Amino acid sequence: MLEISIDETQLPTATIDLSGSLDSSTAADLEQFFTSSVSEEVKVLVMRMQDLNFISSEGLRVLAKIRKTMRSHGGATYFVNLSRQVQKVFEIVRAAPLSEIFTSTAELDAYLAEMQRKAVDD
């Protein structure tokens, strides 16, 4: 079972919380949720995964598709608070660049603040 919730109160950033298992029986649910629930106003998608206890290759495929869709609209996807087992899978298959994986929301916020500071300085 996969539980999905979204917070779009700080647009253009949205946060999706995932809990449970992201596998062949639930991957389509996440894909449909993303398609129907994430507005085009979202440019930064944060996926919190501290309560995701399992991910399969089908789950990884859906996450890759979400990343690709966000990039095609000029946006970005970041993964935060990965559970230990999901982080291990990400490391093994290199599911996302290290610049998109953060140990906490605070670490992501610091990274985004630094990127904005650099953009202003350039």
Coordinates of C-alpha atoms in Angstrom, one line a residue:
M1 CA 0.0 0.0 0.0
L2 CA 1.2 3.5 -0.8
E3 CA 0.0 6.7 0.8
I4 CA 0.5 9.9 -1.0
S5 CA -0.2 13.5 0.1
I6 CA 0.7 16.9 -1.4
D7 CA 1.2 20.4 0.0
E8 CA 1.1 23.2 -2.6
T9 CA 0.7 26.0 -0.2
Q10 CA 4.1 27.5 -1.0
L11 CA 4.0 27.7 -4.8
P12 CA 6.0 27.4 -7.0
T13 CA 7.2 24.6 -4.6
A14 CA 5.1 21.6 -3.9
T15 CA 5.9 18.8 -1.4
I16 CA 4.8 15.2 -1.9
D17 CA 5.0 12.8 1.1
L18 CA 5.2 9.1 0.3
S19 CA 4.7 6.3 2.8
G20 CA 4.4 2.6 2.4
S21 CA 5.6 0.7 -0.6
L22 CA 6.3 2.0 -4.1
D23 CA 6.2 -1.1 -6.2
S24 CA 4.5 -2.7 -9.3
S25 CA 1.1 -2.6 -7.5
T26 CA 1.3 1.1 -6.5
A27 CA 3.5 2.8 -9.0
A28 CA 0.6 3.6 -11.3
D29 CA -1.1 5.3 -8.3
L30 CA 1.8 7.7 -7.9
E31 CA 2.0 8.3 -11.6
Q32 CA -1.8 9.1 -11.8
F33 CA -1.5 11.3 -8.6
F34 CA 1.3 13.3 -10.1
T35 CA -0.5 13.8 -13.4
S36 CA -3.8 14.8 -11.7
S37 CA -2.6 16.6 -8.6
V38 CA 0.6 18.6 -9.4
S39 CA -0.3 21.9 -11.0
E40 CA 1.7 23.5 -13.8
E41 CA 2.6 26.3 -11.4
V42 CA 4.9 23.9 -9.6
K43 CA 8.6 24.4 -10.5
V44 CA 10.2 22.8 -7.5
L45 CA 8.9 19.3 -6.5
V46 CA 10.1 18.0 -3.2
M47 CA 9.5 14.3 -2.5
R48 CA 9.8 13.4 1.1
M49 CA 10.4 9.7 1.6
Q50 CA 11.1 9.1 5.2
D51 CA 8.1 6.8 5.5
L52 CA 8.7 4.9 2.2
N53 CA 9.8 1.5 3.3
F54 CA 10.2 -0.2 -0.1
I55 CA 10.8 0.8 -3.7
S56 CA 11.0 -1.5 -6.7
S57 CA 12.2 -1.0 -10.2
E58 CA 8.7 0.0 -11.3
G59 CA 8.7 2.6 -8.5
L60 CA 12.1 3.9 -9.7
R61 CA 10.7 4.1 -13.3
V62 CA 7.8 6.3 -12.1
L63 CA 10.2 8.6 -10.2
A64 CA 12.4 8.9 -13.3
K65 CA 9.3 9.8 -15.4
I66 CA 8.3 12.5 -12.8
R67 CA 11.8 13.9 -12.9
K68 CA 11.8 14.0 -16.7
T69 CA 8.4 15.7 -16.8
M70 CA 9.4 18.3 -14.3
R71 CA 12.6 19.1 -16.3
S72 CA 10.7 19.3 -19.5
H73 CA 8.6 22.1 -17.9
G74 CA 11.7 24.0 -16.6
G75 CA 11.3 22.6 -13.1
A76 CA 13.3 20.4 -10.8
T77 CA 12.7 17.4 -8.5
Y78 CA 14.4 16.9 -5.1
F79 CA 14.3 13.8 -2.9
V80 CA 14.6 14.4 0.9
N81 CA 14.6 12.3 4.0
L82 CA 15.0 9.0 2.2
S83 CA 14.6 6.0 4.5
R84 CA 17.7 3.9 4.9
Q85 CA 16.6 1.1 2.6
V86 CA 15.3 3.4 -0.1
Q87 CA 18.5 5.5 0.0
K88 CA 20.5 2.2 -0.5
V89 CA 18.5 1.4 -3.6
F90 CA 19.0 5.0 -4.9
E91 CA 22.8 4.5 -4.4
I92 CA 22.9 1.1 -6.0
V93 CA 21.1 2.1 -9.2
R94 CA 22.1 5.8 -9.2
A95 CA 18.4 6.7 -9.4
A96 CA 19.1 10.5 -9.2
P97 CA 22.1 12.7 -9.2
L98 CA 23.5 13.5 -5.7
S99 CA 22.6 17.1 -6.3
E100 CA 18.9 16.1 -6.1
I101 CA 19.1 14.0 -2.9
F102 CA 19.1 15.6 0.6
T103 CA 19.1 14.2 4.1
S104 CA 16.5 16.8 5.3
T105 CA 14.3 19.7 4.1
A106 CA 16.7 22.1 5.9
E107 CA 19.6 20.8 3.9
L108 CA 17.6 21.3 0.7
D109 CA 16.6 24.8 1.7
A110 CA 20.2 25.7 2.4
Y111 CA 21.2 24.4 -1.1
L112 CA 18.4 26.3 -2.8
A113 CA 19.3 29.5 -0.9
E114 CA 22.9 29.1 -2.1
M115 CA 21.9 28.6 -5.7
Q116 CA 19.7 31.7 -5.6
R117 CA 22.6 33.7 -4.0
K118 CA 24.9 32.6 -6.8
A119 CA 22.3 33.5 -9.4
V120 CA 22.1 37.1 -8.0
D121 CA 25.9 37.4 -7.9
D122 CA 26.4 36.3 -11.5

